[in-house]
Amino acid sequence: MCRTVCGILVFFLLGGLLFAQQPEDVAYQFLKNLVNQDFESAIGMCNDVVKQRLTPEALNGIWSSLIDQMGKFIRVLSFNSGEQSGYTIVVFVSEFERSKLSIVVSVDKDGKVGGLFFQNAPATSYQLPSYVDSERVRKEEVTVGEGKWKLPGELVIPEGTGPFPCVVLIHGSGPNDMDETVGPNKIFKDIAYGLASRGIAVLRYHKRTYVYASEIDPLKITVEDEVIEDALSAVAFLRKRKDIGAVFILWHSLGAMLAPEIAERSDADGIIMLAAPARPLEELMIDQLRYLRSQGMPVEESQIETLLNLKNNELSPETFVLGAPASYYYDLRKRIPIDLVKKIDKPVLLIHGGRDYQVTRKDYDIWKSELEGMENVKLLLFEDLNHLMIAGHGFSYPMEYLRVGHVDQRVIEIIVDWIVSQL
């Protein structure tokens, strides 16, 4: 199964997290110990009161009984936390083989686990953001591309007769669905319905590596196959519709590195780049590893050394690096987005988050320095946004992506205003 470059967006999402200053991460590490059946370590994380009442053997019995009832633990779907009586109460909505369950872990002010409880998981599903007026939009199932690689998609259209300006949403790294789902969050669905309820149609579709993962040879995959061909097909599809006017392309993360090339090769009217890297992918991943290590996460030096070897062209093309062959990185590196943006005369909007530890302020500063004075380019930085364009506070960290959130309304409104100004 092809898992091409899962790294940049969710590479560490379920990795060995331990940020000691965050009660939520203490709770998550405790849960990881349960899942890994490391009950000695789990009890070692507890306060003295729990240690007096609960042995590793007893905890083993509790967890084993739960697994007998629920089946194998699959994953954490989402989490939330709050303060109660001096404890941080962390609730992990988790998926098991047979059902879903909320695992509740309490952490005291000293960073020690003070309790473990289980309760029925809430019957919740994705909710549209409050800034969406669903009565002002309609949706249509569509197909992007033809032949072997045709992809299911959805076109969300404002109520009315049109023609409407339209945005094509292009994914970041990894085999993403049309919503670009990360944990409980659906970044592209937020954007699609947020824009459509403000008069702008949006096309999104499943990524080729999501639909045809088992049919793609990971040693032969290129960004042309993975992303570019389907993006060009999406623009061509919209050009045939009478209810669609100007077409803009919106890219997130890795996809944003390819936006200028697609704009140059298609007749798109403009490009929007969210969390756009200004440097090669391997450089971003090296910085990401070093950031996580600086925050207390155990990172193997060999991972950094492998990426440094990749950066220095010292790996054979077939060598796999974090889910993709080195040839993929070498192919991607040939594309220099800054140079292409300088060449095209189409309008460009770039939005970055100040809390993004994956595509960092370093990238924003490079874009700003290189594109300064270009009248067709608008560059914005929101200090409180993370890589998913979701607002927060303090240091950003991987488990944050499991907290329910939505693309910030400011991002939606900036995109709308910018598109309208181009018409």
mmCIF file of C-alpha atoms in Angstrom, residues 26-394:
data_model
loop_
_atom_site.group_PDB
_atom_site.id
_atom_site.type_symbol
_atom_site.label_atom_id
_atom_site.label_comp_id
_atom_site.label_asym_id
_atom_site.label_seq_id
_atom_site.Cartn_x
_atom_site.Cartn_y
_atom_site.Cartn_z
ATOM 1 C CA VAL A 26 1.076 13.008 30.259
ATOM 2 C CA ALA A 27 -2.388 11.491 29.917
ATOM 3 C CA TYR A 28 -1.666 10.442 26.349
ATOM 4 C CA GLN A 29 1.608 8.776 27.308
ATOM 5 C CA PHE A 30 -0.240 6.921 30.059
ATOM 6 C CA LEU A 31 -2.784 5.708 27.490
ATOM 7 C CA LYS A 32 0.032 4.640 25.155
ATOM 8 C CA ASN A 33 1.488 2.537 27.973
ATOM 9 C CA LEU A 34 -1.871 0.817 28.396
ATOM 10 C CA VAL A 35 -2.145 0.127 24.668
ATOM 11 C CA ASN A 36 1.420 -1.223 24.616
ATOM 12 C CA GLN A 37 0.652 -3.313 27.745
ATOM 13 C CA ASP A 38 3.496 -1.649 29.613
ATOM 14 C CA PHE A 39 1.683 -1.597 32.928
ATOM 15 C CA GLU A 40 4.828 -1.095 35.019
ATOM 16 C CA SER A 41 5.500 2.200 33.228
ATOM 17 C CA ALA A 42 1.837 3.168 33.466
ATOM 18 C CA ILE A 43 1.796 2.737 37.243
ATOM 19 C CA GLY A 44 5.116 4.578 37.411
ATOM 20 C CA MET A 45 3.344 7.655 36.031
ATOM 21 C CA CYS A 46 0.717 7.628 38.813
ATOM 22 C CA ASN A 47 0.653 9.554 42.079
ATOM 23 C CA ASP A 48 1.170 7.860 45.452
ATOM 24 C CA VAL A 49 -2.543 7.488 46.146
ATOM 25 C CA VAL A 50 -3.069 5.458 42.972
ATOM 26 C CA LYS A 51 0.092 3.410 43.571
ATOM 27 C CA GLN A 52 -1.205 2.378 46.983
ATOM 28 C CA ARG A 53 -4.473 1.133 45.504
ATOM 29 C CA LEU A 54 -3.470 -0.247 42.119
ATOM 30 C CA THR A 55 -0.704 -2.658 41.108
ATOM 31 C CA PRO A 56 0.587 -3.284 37.560
ATOM 32 C CA GLU A 57 -1.071 -6.704 37.733
ATOM 33 C CA ALA A 58 -4.427 -5.193 38.659
ATOM 34 C CA LEU A 59 -4.153 -2.620 35.893
ATOM 35 C CA ASN A 60 -3.349 -5.438 33.468
ATOM 36 C CA GLY A 61 -6.554 -7.163 34.542
ATOM 37 C CA ILE A 62 -8.627 -4.000 34.049
ATOM 38 C CA TRP A 63 -7.233 -3.370 30.558
ATOM 39 C CA SER A 64 -7.470 -7.038 29.520
ATOM 40 C CA SER A 65 -11.113 -7.136 30.601
ATOM 41 C CA LEU A 66 -11.802 -4.031 28.533
ATOM 42 C CA ILE A 67 -10.136 -5.543 25.455
ATOM 43 C CA ASP A 68 -12.151 -8.750 25.913
ATOM 44 C CA GLN A 69 -15.348 -6.674 25.755
ATOM 45 C CA MET A 70 -14.419 -4.049 23.156
ATOM 46 C CA GLY A 71 -11.913 -5.844 20.937
ATOM 47 C CA LYS A 72 -8.529 -4.525 19.832
ATOM 48 C CA PHE A 73 -7.705 -0.860 20.433
ATOM 49 C CA ILE A 74 -7.573 0.922 17.055
ATOM 50 C CA ARG A 75 -6.875 4.631 17.592
ATOM 51 C CA VAL A 76 -7.698 7.856 19.390
ATOM 52 C CA LEU A 77 -10.346 9.724 17.413
ATOM 53 C CA SER A 78 -10.313 12.981 19.372
ATOM 54 C CA PHE A 79 -9.667 14.413 22.806
ATOM 55 C CA ASN A 80 -10.728 17.258 25.037
ATOM 56 C CA SER A 81 -9.640 18.451 28.450
ATOM 57 C CA GLY A 82 -10.765 20.644 31.312
ATOM 58 C CA GLU A 83 -9.996 21.542 34.919
ATOM 59 C CA GLN A 84 -11.842 20.019 37.856
ATOM 60 C CA SER A 85 -10.958 20.091 41.576
ATOM 61 C CA GLY A 86 -7.268 20.678 40.941
ATOM 62 C CA TYR A 87 -6.989 18.001 38.256
ATOM 63 C CA THR A 88 -6.786 18.214 34.479
ATOM 64 C CA ILE A 89 -9.398 15.802 33.144
ATOM 65 C CA VAL A 90 -8.456 14.463 29.705
ATOM 66 C CA VAL A 91 -11.063 12.545 27.702
ATOM 67 C CA PHE A 92 -9.862 10.411 24.780
ATOM 68 C CA VAL A 93 -12.664 9.327 22.464
ATOM 69 C CA SER A 94 -11.215 6.051 21.200
ATOM 70 C CA GLU A 95 -12.077 3.476 18.578
ATOM 71 C CA PHE A 96 -11.962 -0.245 19.352
ATOM 72 C CA GLU A 97 -12.776 -3.195 17.098
ATOM 73 C CA ARG A 98 -16.364 -3.504 18.300
ATOM 74 C CA SER A 99 -17.291 -0.035 19.504
ATOM 75 C CA LYS A 100 -16.139 3.393 20.640
ATOM 76 C CA LEU A 101 -15.313 4.365 24.207
ATOM 77 C CA SER A 102 -14.210 7.450 26.110
ATOM 78 C CA ILE A 103 -11.068 6.823 28.158
ATOM 79 C CA VAL A 104 -10.815 9.421 30.928
ATOM 80 C CA VAL A 105 -7.456 10.143 32.557
ATOM 81 C CA SER A 106 -7.004 12.682 35.362
ATOM 82 C CA VAL A 107 -3.635 14.382 35.902
ATOM 83 C CA ASP A 108 -2.757 16.271 39.088
ATOM 84 C CA LYS A 109 -0.882 19.561 39.396
ATOM 85 C CA ASP A 110 2.418 17.665 39.767
ATOM 86 C CA GLY A 111 1.986 15.948 36.413
ATOM 87 C CA LYS A 112 1.051 12.574 37.928
ATOM 88 C CA VAL A 113 -1.887 10.408 36.870
ATOM 89 C CA GLY A 114 -4.573 10.430 39.553
ATOM 90 C CA GLY A 115 -7.358 8.384 37.993
ATOM 91 C CA LEU A 116 -8.538 6.237 35.095
ATOM 92 C CA PHE A 117 -12.184 5.889 34.086
ATOM 93 C CA PHE A 118 -14.172 4.534 31.144
ATOM 94 C CA GLN A 119 -17.482 5.849 29.840
ATOM 95 C CA ASN A 120 -19.643 5.618 26.753
ATOM 96 C CA ALA A 121 -18.373 7.687 23.862
ATOM 97 C CA PRO A 122 -20.617 10.577 22.874
ATOM 98 C CA ALA A 123 -22.614 10.090 19.689
ATOM 99 C CA THR A 124 -20.861 12.869 17.863
ATOM 100 C CA SER A 125 -19.913 13.467 14.264
ATOM 101 C CA TYR A 126 -18.310 16.262 12.319
ATOM 102 C CA GLN A 127 -20.166 19.547 12.686
ATOM 103 C CA LEU A 128 -19.895 22.403 10.210
ATOM 104 C CA PRO A 129 -18.282 25.547 11.636
ATOM 105 C CA SER A 130 -20.570 28.198 13.080
ATOM 106 C CA TYR A 131 -19.571 30.569 10.285
ATOM 107 C CA VAL A 132 -21.211 28.313 7.662
ATOM 108 C CA ASP A 133 -24.782 28.953 6.514
ATOM 109 C CA SER A 134 -25.686 25.554 5.085
ATOM 110 C CA GLU A 135 -28.987 26.843 3.704
ATOM 111 C CA ARG A 136 -27.088 29.014 1.236
ATOM 112 C CA VAL A 137 -25.286 26.129 -0.475
ATOM 113 C CA ARG A 138 -26.012 22.967 -2.412
ATOM 114 C CA LYS A 139 -23.715 20.065 -3.198
ATOM 115 C CA GLU A 140 -23.199 17.838 -6.202
ATOM 116 C CA GLU A 141 -21.292 14.568 -6.477
ATOM 117 C CA VAL A 142 -18.785 14.739 -9.345
ATOM 118 C CA THR A 143 -15.941 12.763 -10.863
ATOM 119 C CA VAL A 144 -12.505 14.252 -11.512
ATOM 120 C CA GLY A 145 -10.424 12.708 -14.284
ATOM 121 C CA GLU A 146 -11.176 9.848 -16.636
ATOM 122 C CA GLY A 147 -10.157 6.273 -17.219
ATOM 123 C CA LYS A 148 -8.069 4.304 -14.739
ATOM 124 C CA TRP A 149 -7.550 7.084 -12.189
ATOM 125 C CA LYS A 150 -10.940 8.794 -12.030
ATOM 126 C CA LEU A 151 -11.645 10.217 -8.594
ATOM 127 C CA PRO A 152 -14.878 10.832 -6.659
ATOM 128 C CA GLY A 153 -15.410 14.413 -5.572
ATOM 129 C CA GLU A 154 -17.916 16.984 -4.404
ATOM 130 C CA LEU A 155 -18.734 20.392 -5.844
ATOM 131 C CA VAL A 156 -20.291 22.760 -3.305
ATOM 132 C CA ILE A 157 -22.153 25.570 -5.042
ATOM 133 C CA PRO A 158 -23.823 28.707 -3.649
ATOM 134 C CA GLU A 159 -27.561 28.995 -4.118
ATOM 135 C CA GLY A 160 -28.366 31.047 -7.194
ATOM 136 C CA THR A 161 -27.770 30.954 -10.921
ATOM 137 C CA GLY A 162 -24.098 31.878 -11.239
ATOM 138 C CA PRO A 163 -21.676 31.778 -12.854
ATOM 139 C CA PHE A 164 -19.716 31.604 -9.592
ATOM 140 C CA PRO A 165 -15.998 31.912 -8.991
ATOM 141 C CA CYS A 166 -14.691 28.513 -7.921
ATOM 142 C CA VAL A 167 -11.781 27.200 -5.860
ATOM 143 C CA VAL A 168 -10.166 23.778 -6.384
ATOM 144 C CA LEU A 169 -8.726 22.337 -3.152
ATOM 145 C CA ILE A 170 -5.456 20.415 -3.534
ATOM 146 C CA HIS A 171 -4.216 18.236 -0.682
ATOM 147 C CA GLY A 172 -1.046 18.218 1.352
ATOM 148 C CA SER A 173 1.130 15.142 1.835
ATOM 149 C CA GLY A 174 -0.144 11.625 2.317
ATOM 150 C CA PRO A 175 -3.161 9.694 1.000
ATOM 151 C CA ASN A 176 -5.811 12.269 1.924
ATOM 152 C CA ASP A 177 -9.562 12.104 1.489
ATOM 153 C CA MET A 178 -11.436 15.036 -0.055
ATOM 154 C CA ASP A 179 -11.935 16.623 3.385
ATOM 155 C CA GLU A 180 -8.220 16.456 4.250
ATOM 156 C CA THR A 181 -9.241 14.745 7.479
ATOM 157 C CA VAL A 182 -6.758 14.991 10.360
ATOM 158 C CA GLY A 183 -8.052 13.352 13.535
ATOM 159 C CA PRO A 184 -11.561 14.760 14.125
ATOM 160 C CA ASN A 185 -10.889 17.778 11.924
ATOM 161 C CA LYS A 186 -11.858 18.203 8.276
ATOM 162 C CA ILE A 187 -9.857 21.137 6.999
ATOM 163 C CA PHE A 188 -11.064 21.123 3.399
ATOM 164 C CA LYS A 189 -14.697 20.609 4.347
ATOM 165 C CA ASP A 190 -14.486 23.694 6.595
ATOM 166 C CA ILE A 191 -13.026 25.699 3.723
ATOM 167 C CA ALA A 192 -15.453 24.353 1.112
ATOM 168 C CA TYR A 193 -18.614 25.173 3.016
ATOM 169 C CA GLY A 194 -17.207 28.365 4.472
ATOM 170 C CA LEU A 195 -16.456 29.750 1.011
ATOM 171 C CA ALA A 196 -19.615 28.407 -0.639
ATOM 172 C CA SER A 197 -21.877 30.038 1.935
ATOM 173 C CA ARG A 198 -20.195 33.307 0.968
ATOM 174 C CA GLY A 199 -20.786 32.981 -2.774
ATOM 175 C CA ILE A 200 -17.749 31.005 -3.955
ATOM 176 C CA ALA A 201 -18.079 27.460 -5.309
ATOM 177 C CA VAL A 202 -15.542 24.850 -4.193
ATOM 178 C CA LEU A 203 -14.421 21.565 -5.763
ATOM 179 C CA ARG A 204 -12.655 18.958 -3.679
ATOM 180 C CA TYR A 205 -11.895 15.306 -4.406
ATOM 181 C CA HIS A 206 -10.195 12.247 -2.953
ATOM 182 C CA LYS A 207 -6.479 12.081 -3.646
ATOM 183 C CA ARG A 208 -5.254 9.408 -6.052
ATOM 184 C CA THR A 209 -3.140 7.719 -3.373
ATOM 185 C CA TYR A 210 -6.231 7.562 -1.150
ATOM 186 C CA VAL A 211 -8.480 5.875 -3.706
ATOM 187 C CA TYR A 212 -5.899 3.663 -5.447
ATOM 188 C CA ALA A 213 -3.355 3.040 -2.669
ATOM 189 C CA SER A 214 -3.050 -0.692 -3.382
ATOM 190 C CA GLU A 215 -2.565 -0.160 -7.132
ATOM 191 C CA ILE A 216 0.286 2.339 -7.012
ATOM 192 C CA ASP A 217 3.918 1.236 -6.966
ATOM 193 C CA PRO A 218 5.565 3.408 -4.293
ATOM 194 C CA LEU A 219 8.958 3.079 -5.996
ATOM 195 C CA LYS A 220 7.613 4.645 -9.183
ATOM 196 C CA ILE A 221 5.357 7.367 -7.797
ATOM 197 C CA THR A 222 6.100 10.975 -8.735
ATOM 198 C CA VAL A 223 4.339 14.215 -7.859
ATOM 199 C CA GLU A 224 3.143 14.328 -11.467
ATOM 200 C CA ASP A 225 1.222 11.086 -10.884
ATOM 201 C CA GLU A 226 0.245 11.756 -7.299
ATOM 202 C CA VAL A 227 -0.972 15.350 -7.563
ATOM 203 C CA ILE A 228 -0.413 17.330 -10.749
ATOM 204 C CA GLU A 229 -2.350 15.276 -13.327
ATOM 205 C CA ASP A 230 -5.484 15.267 -11.187
ATOM 206 C CA ALA A 231 -5.225 18.962 -10.365
ATOM 207 C CA LEU A 232 -5.060 19.783 -14.078
ATOM 208 C CA SER A 233 -8.076 17.527 -14.674
ATOM 209 C CA ALA A 234 -10.001 19.335 -11.940
ATOM 210 C CA VAL A 235 -9.402 22.740 -13.530
ATOM 211 C CA ALA A 236 -10.364 21.383 -16.961
ATOM 212 C CA PHE A 237 -13.557 19.899 -15.513
ATOM 213 C CA LEU A 238 -14.627 23.256 -14.097
ATOM 214 C CA ARG A 239 -13.890 25.102 -17.334
ATOM 215 C CA LYS A 240 -16.592 23.036 -19.066
ATOM 216 C CA ARG A 241 -19.331 24.127 -16.661
ATOM 217 C CA LYS A 242 -21.511 27.135 -17.488
ATOM 218 C CA ASP A 243 -22.240 27.811 -13.812
ATOM 219 C CA ILE A 244 -18.537 28.338 -13.033
ATOM 220 C CA GLY A 245 -16.628 31.521 -13.785
ATOM 221 C CA ALA A 246 -13.095 32.305 -12.635
ATOM 222 C CA VAL A 247 -11.150 29.310 -11.273
ATOM 223 C CA PHE A 248 -8.648 29.551 -8.426
ATOM 224 C CA ILE A 249 -6.463 26.804 -6.981
ATOM 225 C CA LEU A 250 -5.969 26.454 -3.223
ATOM 226 C CA TRP A 251 -3.138 24.304 -1.961
ATOM 227 C CA HIS A 252 -2.199 23.249 1.547
ATOM 228 C CA SER A 253 1.229 22.290 2.870
ATOM 229 C CA LEU A 254 3.144 20.050 0.430
ATOM 230 C CA GLY A 255 0.561 20.769 -2.238
ATOM 231 C CA ALA A 256 1.396 24.456 -2.009
ATOM 232 C CA MET A 257 4.894 23.686 -3.279
ATOM 233 C CA LEU A 258 3.295 22.631 -6.562
ATOM 234 C CA ALA A 259 0.759 25.444 -6.865
ATOM 235 C CA PRO A 260 2.848 27.761 -9.059
ATOM 236 C CA GLU A 261 3.597 24.933 -11.492
ATOM 237 C CA ILE A 262 -0.080 24.015 -11.813
ATOM 238 C CA ALA A 263 -1.006 27.666 -12.284
ATOM 239 C CA GLU A 264 1.563 27.921 -15.063
ATOM 240 C CA ARG A 265 0.399 24.719 -16.788
ATOM 241 C CA SER A 266 -3.329 25.387 -16.472
ATOM 242 C CA ASP A 267 -5.479 28.403 -17.174
ATOM 243 C CA ALA A 268 -6.318 28.960 -13.503
ATOM 244 C CA ASP A 269 -7.003 32.587 -12.651
ATOM 245 C CA GLY A 270 -5.050 32.663 -9.394
ATOM 246 C CA ILE A 271 -3.534 30.600 -6.593
ATOM 247 C CA ILE A 272 -3.960 30.446 -2.829
ATOM 248 C CA MET A 273 -1.220 28.808 -0.781
ATOM 249 C CA LEU A 274 -1.784 27.787 2.852
ATOM 250 C CA ALA A 275 1.284 26.874 4.919
ATOM 251 C CA ALA A 276 3.429 26.840 1.790
ATOM 252 C CA PRO A 277 6.976 25.467 2.172
ATOM 253 C CA ALA A 278 9.727 27.633 0.757
ATOM 254 C CA ARG A 279 12.387 24.947 1.242
ATOM 255 C CA PRO A 280 12.851 21.298 0.191
ATOM 256 C CA LEU A 281 10.725 18.787 2.066
ATOM 257 C CA GLU A 282 13.659 17.086 3.769
ATOM 258 C CA GLU A 283 14.793 20.393 5.281
ATOM 259 C CA LEU A 284 11.349 20.921 6.761
ATOM 260 C CA MET A 285 11.356 17.432 8.249
ATOM 261 C CA ILE A 286 14.793 17.916 9.807
ATOM 262 C CA ASP A 287 13.576 21.097 11.485
ATOM 263 C CA GLN A 288 10.400 19.320 12.589
ATOM 264 C CA LEU A 289 12.372 16.511 14.237
ATOM 265 C CA ARG A 290 14.664 18.947 16.007
ATOM 266 C CA TYR A 291 11.713 21.003 17.243
ATOM 267 C CA LEU A 292 9.965 17.946 18.667
ATOM 268 C CA ARG A 293 13.157 16.787 20.343
ATOM 269 C CA SER A 294 13.622 20.234 21.885
ATOM 270 C CA GLN A 295 10.128 19.911 23.365
ATOM 271 C CA GLY A 296 10.921 16.613 25.089
ATOM 272 C CA MET A 297 9.972 14.060 22.479
ATOM 273 C CA PRO A 298 12.361 11.109 22.030
ATOM 274 C CA VAL A 299 13.732 11.423 18.492
ATOM 275 C CA GLU A 300 16.295 9.029 17.111
ATOM 276 C CA GLU A 301 19.402 10.735 15.784
ATOM 277 C CA SER A 302 19.463 8.178 12.960
ATOM 278 C CA GLN A 303 16.271 9.724 11.549
ATOM 279 C CA ILE A 304 17.927 13.126 11.308
ATOM 280 C CA GLU A 305 21.083 11.578 9.836
ATOM 281 C CA THR A 306 19.039 9.826 7.135
ATOM 282 C CA LEU A 307 17.358 13.100 6.184
ATOM 283 C CA LEU A 308 20.732 14.871 6.114
ATOM 284 C CA ASN A 309 22.036 12.165 3.772
ATOM 285 C CA LEU A 310 18.969 12.696 1.611
ATOM 286 C CA LYS A 311 19.572 16.437 1.586
ATOM 287 C CA ASN A 312 23.157 15.824 0.444
ATOM 288 C CA ASN A 313 22.056 13.435 -2.361
ATOM 289 C CA GLU A 314 23.798 10.505 -0.663
ATOM 290 C CA LEU A 315 20.899 8.045 -0.806
ATOM 291 C CA SER A 316 20.070 5.763 -3.711
ATOM 292 C CA PRO A 317 16.728 6.550 -5.399
ATOM 293 C CA GLU A 318 15.086 3.356 -4.121
ATOM 294 C CA THR A 319 15.981 3.963 -0.449
ATOM 295 C CA PHE A 320 12.837 4.589 1.592
ATOM 296 C CA VAL A 321 12.784 7.632 3.847
ATOM 297 C CA LEU A 322 9.820 8.099 6.173
ATOM 298 C CA GLY A 323 7.315 6.408 3.893
ATOM 299 C CA ALA A 324 8.590 7.402 0.442
ATOM 300 C CA PRO A 325 11.556 6.506 -1.771
ATOM 301 C CA ALA A 326 14.387 9.007 -2.081
ATOM 302 C CA SER A 327 13.482 9.361 -5.755
ATOM 303 C CA TYR A 328 10.232 11.062 -4.705
ATOM 304 C CA TYR A 329 12.113 13.714 -2.743
ATOM 305 C CA TYR A 330 14.597 14.212 -5.576
ATOM 306 C CA ASP A 331 11.721 14.677 -8.017
ATOM 307 C CA LEU A 332 9.975 17.154 -5.740
ATOM 308 C CA ARG A 333 13.183 19.093 -5.183
ATOM 309 C CA LYS A 334 13.417 19.957 -8.895
ATOM 310 C CA ARG A 335 10.399 22.214 -8.446
ATOM 311 C CA ILE A 336 11.327 25.569 -6.945
ATOM 312 C CA PRO A 337 8.036 27.312 -6.086
ATOM 313 C CA ILE A 338 9.544 30.715 -5.345
ATOM 314 C CA ASP A 339 11.125 30.939 -8.788
ATOM 315 C CA LEU A 340 7.850 29.962 -10.460
ATOM 316 C CA VAL A 341 5.842 32.520 -8.473
ATOM 317 C CA LYS A 342 8.253 35.190 -9.655
ATOM 318 C CA LYS A 343 7.645 34.190 -13.277
ATOM 319 C CA ILE A 344 3.849 33.999 -13.362
ATOM 320 C CA ASP A 345 1.641 37.073 -13.623
ATOM 321 C CA LYS A 346 -1.340 35.511 -11.852
ATOM 322 C CA PRO A 347 -2.534 36.799 -8.454
ATOM 323 C CA VAL A 348 -1.127 34.870 -5.486
ATOM 324 C CA LEU A 349 -2.299 34.749 -1.857
ATOM 325 C CA LEU A 350 -0.099 33.123 0.791
ATOM 326 C CA ILE A 351 -1.294 32.529 4.376
ATOM 327 C CA HIS A 352 0.908 31.168 7.148
ATOM 328 C CA GLY A 353 0.353 30.345 10.814
ATOM 329 C CA GLY A 354 2.714 31.641 13.478
ATOM 330 C CA ARG A 355 2.264 28.454 15.552
ATOM 331 C CA ASP A 356 3.055 26.108 12.660
ATOM 332 C CA TYR A 357 6.018 23.885 13.607
ATOM 333 C CA GLN A 358 5.904 21.999 10.295
ATOM 334 C CA VAL A 359 6.089 24.861 7.807
ATOM 335 C CA THR A 360 7.615 27.449 10.054
ATOM 336 C CA ARG A 361 8.197 31.173 10.268
ATOM 337 C CA LYS A 362 11.504 30.508 8.519
ATOM 338 C CA ASP A 363 9.527 29.621 5.381
ATOM 339 C CA TYR A 364 7.286 32.665 5.783
ATOM 340 C CA ASP A 365 10.332 34.921 6.087
ATOM 341 C CA ILE A 366 11.851 33.435 2.925
ATOM 342 C CA TRP A 367 8.649 34.017 0.966
ATOM 343 C CA LYS A 368 8.404 37.556 2.314
ATOM 344 C CA SER A 369 12.008 38.383 1.471
ATOM 345 C CA GLU A 370 11.909 36.870 -2.015
ATOM 346 C CA LEU A 371 8.531 38.261 -3.083
ATOM 347 C CA GLU A 372 8.736 41.716 -1.566
ATOM 348 C CA GLY A 373 7.512 44.369 -3.980
ATOM 349 C CA MET A 374 5.516 42.025 -6.224
ATOM 350 C CA GLU A 375 2.138 43.681 -6.726
ATOM 351 C CA ASN A 376 0.362 40.425 -7.640
ATOM 352 C CA VAL A 377 1.339 38.747 -4.351
ATOM 353 C CA LYS A 378 -0.319 39.117 -0.941
ATOM 354 C CA LEU A 379 1.364 37.480 2.050
ATOM 355 C CA LEU A 380 -0.247 37.153 5.492
ATOM 356 C CA LEU A 381 0.806 35.674 8.843
ATOM 357 C CA PHE A 382 -1.647 34.879 11.657
ATOM 358 C CA GLU A 383 0.366 34.441 14.845
ATOM 359 C CA ASP A 384 -2.107 32.131 16.605
ATOM 360 C CA LEU A 385 -2.746 29.616 13.807
ATOM 361 C CA ASN A 386 -1.171 26.169 13.527
ATOM 362 C CA HIS A 387 -0.426 24.096 10.435
ATOM 363 C CA LEU A 388 -4.121 23.281 9.981
ATOM 364 C CA MET A 389 -5.100 26.963 10.112
ATOM 365 C CA ILE A 390 -6.752 26.327 13.503
ATOM 366 C CA ALA A 391 -6.249 28.877 16.279
ATOM 367 C CA GLY A 392 -4.554 28.014 19.577
ATOM 368 C CA HIS A 393 -2.136 29.219 22.207
ATOM 369 C CA GLY A 394 1.404 28.355 23.260
#
